[in-house]
Short mmCIF file of C-alpha atoms in Angstrom, two decimals:
data_model
loop_
_atom_site.label_atom_id
_atom_site.label_comp_id
_atom_site.label_asym_id
_atom_site.label_seq_id
_atom_site.Cartn_x
_atom_site.Cartn_y
_atom_site.Cartn_z
CA GLN Z 115 27.32 52.73 47.70
CA PRO Z 116 28.25 52.00 50.56
CA GLY Z 117 26.92 53.11 53.87
CA ARG Z 118 27.81 55.53 56.40
CA GLY Z 119 30.78 54.31 58.28
CA GLU Z 120 31.50 51.75 56.04
CA PRO Z 121 35.36 51.42 54.48
CA VAL Z 122 35.32 52.46 50.94
CA PRO Z 123 36.65 49.67 48.54
CA PRO Z 124 39.81 50.55 46.82
CA ARG Z 125 38.99 51.59 43.40
CA ALA Z 126 40.24 49.16 40.66
CA GLY Z 127 42.82 49.39 38.48
CA PRO Z 128 42.95 51.77 35.76
CA ARG Z 129 46.77 52.21 37.12
CA LYS Z 130 47.59 49.06 36.00
CA ALA Z 131 47.63 49.80 32.70
CA PRO Z 132 50.18 52.75 32.44
CA ARG Z 133 52.65 50.08 34.33
CA ARG Z 134 52.09 47.67 31.74
CA LYS Z 135 53.00 49.79 29.02
CA VAL Z 136 56.21 50.98 30.93
CA LEU Z 137 57.03 46.95 31.44
CA ARG Z 138 56.60 46.74 27.42
CA GLU Z 139 58.55 49.94 26.79
CA ARG Z 140 61.26 48.43 29.01
CA PHE Z 141 61.04 44.94 27.25
CA LEU Z 142 61.01 46.18 23.91
CA THR Z 143 64.32 48.66 24.62
CA TRP Z 144 66.61 46.03 26.23
CA LEU Z 145 65.35 43.00 23.55
CA PRO Z 146 67.40 44.31 20.72
CA LEU Z 147 70.53 44.95 23.20
CA ALA Z 148 70.22 41.19 24.60
CA LEU Z 149 69.77 39.71 21.07
CA VAL Z 150 73.33 41.61 20.23
CA LEU Z 151 75.01 40.24 23.48
CA LEU Z 152 73.48 36.68 22.31
CA GLY Z 153 75.21 37.15 18.95
CA VAL Z 154 78.35 38.14 20.06
CA ALA Z 155 78.30 34.96 22.54
CA VAL Z 156 77.76 32.97 19.69
CA LEU Z 157 80.47 34.37 17.46
CA LEU Z 158 83.09 33.97 20.39
CA TYR Z 159 82.15 30.49 21.31
CA PRO Z 160 84.51 29.09 18.56
CA VAL Z 161 87.49 31.43 19.49
CA MET Z 162 87.18 30.46 23.06
CA ALA Z 163 86.63 26.76 22.66
CA THR Z 164 90.01 26.82 19.86
CA GLN Z 165 91.96 28.55 22.52
CA HIS Z 166 90.78 26.04 25.32
CA ASN Z 167 91.53 23.30 23.64
CA ASN Z 168 94.86 24.20 22.14
CA ASP Z 169 95.76 24.92 25.88
CA GLU Z 170 94.88 21.67 27.13
CA GLN Z 171 96.75 19.96 24.37
CA GLN Z 172 99.70 21.91 24.97
CA ARG Z 173 99.81 20.96 28.67
CA LEU Z 174 98.83 17.38 28.05
CA ALA Z 175 101.91 17.53 25.57
CA THR Z 176 104.28 19.09 28.08
CA MET Z 177 103.34 16.48 31.06
CA TYR Z 178 104.25 13.94 28.79
CA THR Z 179 107.74 14.38 29.51
CA ALA Z 180 107.45 14.37 32.97
CA SER Z 181 105.31 11.24 32.86
CA VAL Z 182 107.65 9.22 30.97
CA ASN Z 183 110.78 10.43 33.50
CA ALA Z 184 108.48 9.27 36.28
CA ALA Z 185 108.56 5.86 34.83
CA GLY Z 186 112.19 5.43 35.55
CA PRO Z 187 115.14 4.72 33.48
CA GLU Z 188 114.74 0.82 33.67
CA ALA Z 189 110.98 1.05 32.28
CA ILE Z 190 112.12 3.32 29.61
CA ALA Z 191 114.58 1.33 28.45
CA ALA Z 192 112.46 -1.80 28.29
CA GLU Z 193 110.03 0.26 26.10
CA ARG Z 194 112.60 1.69 23.88
CA ALA Z 195 114.20 -2.25 23.11
CA SER Z 196 110.67 -3.16 22.65
CA ALA Z 197 110.02 -0.45 20.21
CA GLU Z 198 112.84 -0.85 18.35
CA THR Z 199 112.39 -4.53 18.12
CA TYR Z 200 108.89 -3.74 16.74
CA ASN Z 201 110.41 -1.23 14.13
CA ASN Z 202 112.76 -4.08 13.13
CA ASN Z 203 110.07 -6.42 12.75
CA LEU Z 204 107.71 -4.39 10.83
CA GLU Z 205 106.44 -5.64 7.20
CA SER Z 206 106.54 -3.75 4.50
CA ALA Z 207 102.91 -3.99 3.72
CA PRO Z 208 100.54 -1.31 2.07
CA ILE Z 209 100.14 1.88 4.06
CA LEU Z 210 96.86 3.01 3.75
CA ASP Z 211 95.00 6.28 4.06
CA PRO Z 212 94.64 7.44 7.60
CA TRP Z 213 91.07 9.44 7.08
CA LEU Z 214 89.60 5.96 5.53
CA GLU Z 215 89.66 4.35 8.78
CA LEU Z 216 90.42 0.82 7.12
CA GLN Z 217 92.42 -0.32 9.98
CA ARG Z 218 90.79 -3.09 11.83
CA PRO Z 219 91.69 -2.64 15.99
CA ASP Z 220 90.35 -6.05 16.83
CA THR Z 221 93.12 -7.81 15.29
CA PRO Z 222 96.24 -9.22 17.09
CA GLN Z 223 98.56 -6.97 15.24
CA TYR Z 224 96.63 -3.99 16.22
CA GLN Z 225 96.32 -4.86 19.94
CA ALA Z 226 100.11 -5.54 20.33
CA TYR Z 227 100.89 -2.09 18.85
CA LEU Z 228 98.60 -0.51 21.21
CA HIS Z 229 101.06 -1.93 23.83
CA GLU Z 230 104.00 -0.19 22.22
CA MET Z 231 105.30 2.77 24.22
CA ASP Z 232 102.24 2.69 26.46
CA ILE Z 233 104.27 4.13 29.52
CA ASP Z 234 101.50 7.26 29.25
CA PRO Z 235 98.46 7.73 27.00
CA VAL Z 236 100.22 9.80 25.08
CA MET Z 237 102.81 8.06 23.21
CA ALA Z 238 105.21 11.21 21.85
CA ARG Z 239 104.82 14.86 21.64
CA ILE Z 240 105.67 16.72 18.21
CA VAL Z 241 106.71 20.44 18.61
CA ILE Z 242 107.04 22.69 15.14
CA PRO Z 243 108.14 26.03 16.38
CA SER Z 244 107.86 27.96 13.16
CA VAL Z 245 104.01 27.68 13.04
CA HIS Z 246 103.46 27.31 17.13
CA VAL Z 247 102.73 23.42 17.38
CA SER Z 248 103.33 21.49 20.47
CA LEU Z 249 100.82 18.72 20.26
CA PRO Z 250 100.49 14.77 22.00
CA VAL Z 251 100.85 11.87 19.73
CA TYR Z 252 98.53 9.27 20.31
CA HIS Z 253 98.13 5.52 19.20
CA GLY Z 254 96.17 5.34 15.82
CA THR Z 255 94.26 7.43 13.56
CA ASP Z 256 90.84 7.06 14.25
CA SER Z 257 88.50 9.82 14.41
CA ARG Z 258 88.15 9.81 18.32
CA THR Z 259 91.99 9.92 18.53
CA LEU Z 260 92.31 12.66 15.83
CA ALA Z 261 89.79 15.11 17.74
CA GLU Z 262 92.33 14.89 20.76
CA GLY Z 263 95.78 15.45 19.16
CA VAL Z 264 98.01 13.81 16.43
CA GLY Z 265 97.70 10.40 15.74
CA HIS Z 266 100.16 7.97 14.78
CA LEU Z 267 99.51 5.78 11.84
CA PHE Z 268 99.26 2.26 12.28
CA GLY Z 269 101.69 0.14 10.07
CA THR Z 270 104.47 2.48 9.89
CA SER Z 271 107.61 3.17 12.40
CA LEU Z 272 107.11 3.95 15.99
CA PRO Z 273 108.55 7.75 16.22
CA ILE Z 274 111.70 6.40 18.25
CA GLY Z 275 114.25 7.13 15.14
CA GLY Z 276 116.58 5.07 13.99
CA PRO Z 277 117.85 3.81 10.46
CA SER Z 278 115.72 2.69 8.15
CA THR Z 279 112.69 3.81 9.83
CA HIS Z 280 109.57 6.23 8.69
CA ALA Z 281 107.03 7.16 11.17
CA VAL Z 282 103.75 8.97 10.00
CA LEU Z 283 101.82 11.34 12.48
CA THR Z 284 98.65 12.37 10.98
CA GLY Z 285 96.65 15.85 12.39
CA HIS Z 286 93.38 17.44 11.09
CA THR Z 287 93.05 20.49 9.64
CA GLY Z 288 90.04 22.69 9.91
CA LEU Z 289 88.49 21.20 13.13
CA PRO Z 290 85.96 24.41 14.52
CA THR Z 291 87.41 24.13 18.03
CA ALA Z 292 90.86 23.18 17.73
CA THR Z 293 94.17 24.29 15.59
CA MET Z 294 95.64 21.21 15.25
CA PHE Z 295 97.84 21.49 11.79
CA ASP Z 296 95.81 24.16 10.57
CA ASN Z 297 99.20 25.95 10.20
CA LEU Z 298 101.23 22.97 8.50
CA SER Z 299 100.84 24.49 4.90
CA GLN Z 300 103.00 27.67 6.41
CA VAL Z 301 106.04 25.45 6.85
CA LYS Z 302 109.23 25.67 4.62
CA LYS Z 303 111.86 23.32 3.69
CA GLY Z 304 114.87 23.88 6.10
CA ASP Z 305 112.43 24.45 8.90
CA ALA Z 306 112.78 21.99 11.81
CA PHE Z 307 110.32 20.12 13.92
CA TYR Z 308 110.88 18.06 17.15
CA ILE Z 309 109.80 14.30 18.57
CA SER Z 310 110.18 13.69 22.23
CA SER Z 311 109.81 10.25 22.74
CA LEU Z 312 110.51 8.11 25.77
CA GLY Z 313 112.97 10.58 27.29
CA GLN Z 314 114.46 11.33 24.01
CA THR Z 315 114.36 14.29 21.63
CA LEU Z 316 114.64 14.19 18.50
CA LYS Z 317 115.24 16.82 15.58
CA TYR Z 318 114.05 16.42 12.11
CA GLU Z 319 114.49 18.98 9.21
CA ILE Z 320 111.98 19.34 6.51
CA THR Z 321 113.57 18.13 3.32
CA ASP Z 322 110.08 17.44 1.52
CA ILE Z 323 106.49 19.16 0.82
CA THR Z 324 103.97 17.74 -1.56
CA VAL Z 325 100.38 17.27 -2.14
CA VAL Z 326 99.27 13.94 -3.16
CA LYS Z 327 95.92 11.79 -3.20
CA PRO Z 328 94.50 9.97 -0.94
CA ASP Z 329 95.56 6.65 -2.61
CA GLU Z 330 99.03 7.72 -3.20
CA THR Z 331 100.93 6.58 -0.31
CA ASP Z 332 104.40 4.81 -1.96
CA SER Z 333 106.34 7.90 -0.66
CA LEU Z 334 105.43 6.71 3.15
CA ARG Z 335 107.41 3.74 2.76
CA LYS Z 336 110.80 3.17 4.58
CA VAL Z 337 113.85 4.30 2.98
CA PRO Z 338 116.89 2.14 3.50
CA GLY Z 339 119.34 4.00 6.06
CA ARG Z 340 117.34 6.98 6.25
CA ASP Z 341 115.51 8.29 9.66
CA LEU Z 342 112.49 9.87 8.12
CA VAL Z 343 109.01 11.27 9.90
CA THR Z 344 106.36 12.43 7.86
CA LEU Z 345 103.70 14.59 8.90
CA ILE Z 346 100.24 14.26 7.21
CA THR Z 347 96.66 16.76 7.17
CA CYS Z 348 94.16 17.21 4.65
CA THR Z 349 94.09 20.07 2.16
CA PRO Z 350 92.97 22.25 0.51
CA TYR Z 351 91.14 23.83 3.60
CA GLY Z 352 87.36 22.89 4.36
CA VAL Z 353 87.46 20.83 0.89
CA ASN Z 354 89.92 18.02 1.70
CA SER Z 355 90.47 16.15 -1.43
CA HIS Z 356 93.93 15.49 -0.87
CA ARG Z 357 96.83 15.53 1.33
CA LEU Z 358 99.76 17.27 2.40
CA LEU Z 359 102.54 15.47 3.11
CA VAL Z 360 105.74 17.32 4.69
CA THR Z 361 108.66 14.87 5.57
CA GLY Z 362 111.90 15.54 7.87
CA GLU Z 363 114.82 13.68 8.01
CA ARG Z 364 116.65 13.43 11.48
CA VAL Z 365 119.56 15.92 11.91
CA PRO Z 366 122.43 16.41 14.73
CA MET Z 367 120.70 18.56 17.43
CA ASP Z 368 122.28 20.73 19.98
CA PRO Z 369 120.14 20.54 23.32
CA THR Z 370 120.56 23.75 24.47
CA ALA Z 371 119.27 25.09 21.01
CA ALA Z 372 116.54 22.89 20.67
CA ALA Z 373 114.81 23.84 23.96
CA ALA Z 374 115.29 27.39 22.90
CA GLU Z 375 113.68 26.44 19.81
CA GLU Z 376 110.66 24.12 21.34
CA ALA Z 377 109.68 27.33 23.82
CA LYS Z 378 109.17 29.27 20.65
CA ALA Z 379 105.96 27.04 20.13
CA LEU Z 380 104.31 28.37 23.50
CA PRO Z 381 101.59 29.40 23.72
CA ALA Z 382 99.79 28.64 20.44
CA SER Z 383 99.39 31.73 18.29
CA MET Z 384 95.68 33.23 17.51
CA GLN Z 385 94.66 32.34 13.67
CA THR Z 386 93.67 34.70 11.72
CA TRP Z 387 90.17 33.76 11.70
CA MET Z 388 90.16 34.16 15.53
CA LYS Z 389 91.41 37.72 15.14
CA ALA Z 390 88.99 38.79 12.40
CA ILE Z 391 85.97 37.26 14.95
CA ILE Z 392 87.46 39.44 17.72
CA ALA Z 393 87.54 42.49 15.71
CA VAL Z 394 84.00 42.20 14.30
CA VAL Z 395 82.67 41.92 17.79
CA VAL Z 396 84.95 45.00 19.34
CA ILE Z 397 83.48 46.91 16.41
CA ILE Z 398 79.75 45.60 17.36
CA MET Z 399 80.37 46.08 21.20
CA THR Z 400 81.71 49.72 20.34
CA ILE Z 401 78.48 50.74 17.98
CA VAL Z 402 76.20 49.19 20.96
CA THR Z 403 78.05 51.44 23.57
CA GLY Z 404 77.48 54.23 21.44
CA ILE Z 405 73.82 53.55 21.03
CA LEU Z 406 73.38 53.17 24.83
CA VAL Z 407 74.92 56.32 25.58
CA ARG Z 408 72.82 58.37 23.19
CA LEU Z 409 69.90 56.94 24.63
CA TRP Z 410 70.69 57.63 27.96
CA TRP Z 411 71.53 61.07 26.95
CA MET Z 412 68.63 61.57 25.09
CA ARG Z 413 66.27 60.55 28.36
CA ARG Z 414 68.16 62.77 30.56
CA ARG Z 415 67.46 65.75 28.41
CA ARG Z 416 63.91 65.02 28.21
CA SER Z 417 63.31 64.40 31.73
CA PRO Z 418 62.07 67.44 33.98
CA ARG Z 419 65.03 67.36 36.58
CA GLY Z 420 67.42 66.80 33.50
CA ALA Z 421 66.33 70.31 31.69
CA GLY Z 422 65.35 72.58 34.57
CA GLY Z 423 66.97 70.78 37.75
CA ARG Z 424 63.24 70.80 39.14
CA THR Z 425 60.45 67.93 38.53
CA ALA Z 426 56.91 68.31 38.08
CA LYS Z 427 56.52 66.88 41.74
CA ASP Z 428 58.61 69.97 43.01
CA SER Z 429 56.58 72.39 41.11
CA ALA Z 430 53.31 71.48 42.20
CA SER Z 431 54.54 71.41 46.07
CA THR Z 432 55.70 75.05 45.26
CA ALA Z 433 52.14 76.05 43.75
CA ARG Z 434 50.19 74.34 46.58
CA THR Z 435 51.82 76.61 48.96
CA VAL Z 436 50.02 79.76 50.20
CA GLU Z 437 51.89 82.65 51.34
CA PRO Z 438 50.49 84.85 53.90
CA PRO Z 439 49.03 87.86 53.13
CA ASP Z 440 51.33 91.04 53.35
CA PRO Z 441 50.05 93.43 56.19
CA GLY Z 442 51.63 95.98 53.60
CA ASP Z 443 49.87 95.22 50.69
CA GLY Z 444 47.34 98.19 51.21
CA VAL Z 445 44.56 95.95 53.15
CA PRO Z 446 44.59 96.28 56.98
CA LEU Z 447 44.70 93.04 58.65
CA GLN Z 448 42.02 93.39 60.66
CA ALA Z 449 39.32 94.82 58.46
CA ASP Z 450 39.90 91.61 56.14
CA GLN Z 451 39.51 89.67 59.09
CA GLN Z 452 35.91 91.41 59.93
CA ARG Z 453 34.82 90.98 56.27
CA ARG Z 454 35.70 87.41 56.34
CA ARG Z 455 33.33 86.92 59.37
CA ARG Z 456 30.34 88.56 58.11
CA THR Z 457 30.35 86.67 54.50
CA GLY Z 458 31.00 83.44 56.33
CA GLY Z 459 34.12 82.97 54.66
#
């Protein structure tokens, strides 16, 4: 024991155990909520990433026109003349499936192809109003290109239009973070799509929709006198064993009506799977909110202040308050004081 006058050391921590218990209870209470929020974030990531990428691709496609116009009429005319010469000299070589990546980019022919329509990294823009598609078109069909937009298939006509031309444009279906050509299977014969290239917009009306095997590419060849564009994507969704070919033939165009049609493609519509995920998230958050409100209400009812309006501390304080004796309670105050002196109290 400490001697007289020495400070009494503080008593060691039996109070730490209750605090540790409270922290543990709080952790176990909030852990499920944190896991639910983490799951919601995981569910929403593909939706947010897809919307972001769709918006970015539409922005690049829209900026292409401004970039070409900034090059000036002389540069545009020179590029168009070069592209027309390229199409006229294009040999009728076998056309390979774009997803096989059998084209060799190190050949002189491929390098010369990359220098055509190169005012901007984007070589053209494709708009399909009926399925809200507005995408940039790039040279080639390698995996990196198809992750950023639509690819032009090397060996086919450049997308500038003209008799006896057949351009082939390729886009992915089923990318986890971009829509691309996911909705191409929903187009119908008679629908229109538009291609903007080198300061000119061309209108094509869909005349044929077919599904073929990857090695069936004869329908992609040029047809004398016809101005054709074929859009290709993989099918069925998630299986990708076949190719969906959507072919359009150029038709006369009213510029005013075309501008109104192209405007319908913006913004990109949300996919069914995106709407389903958002609906699931809304349901989950509604349930979680209901649980939290119920827990708050139950805790409030259990607390002394919530039940009776007074806390235990208030009750203890009241109990410690001693009222002075009432002179009128039948015992004279003076006699009571004398009795206390005699008894030593």
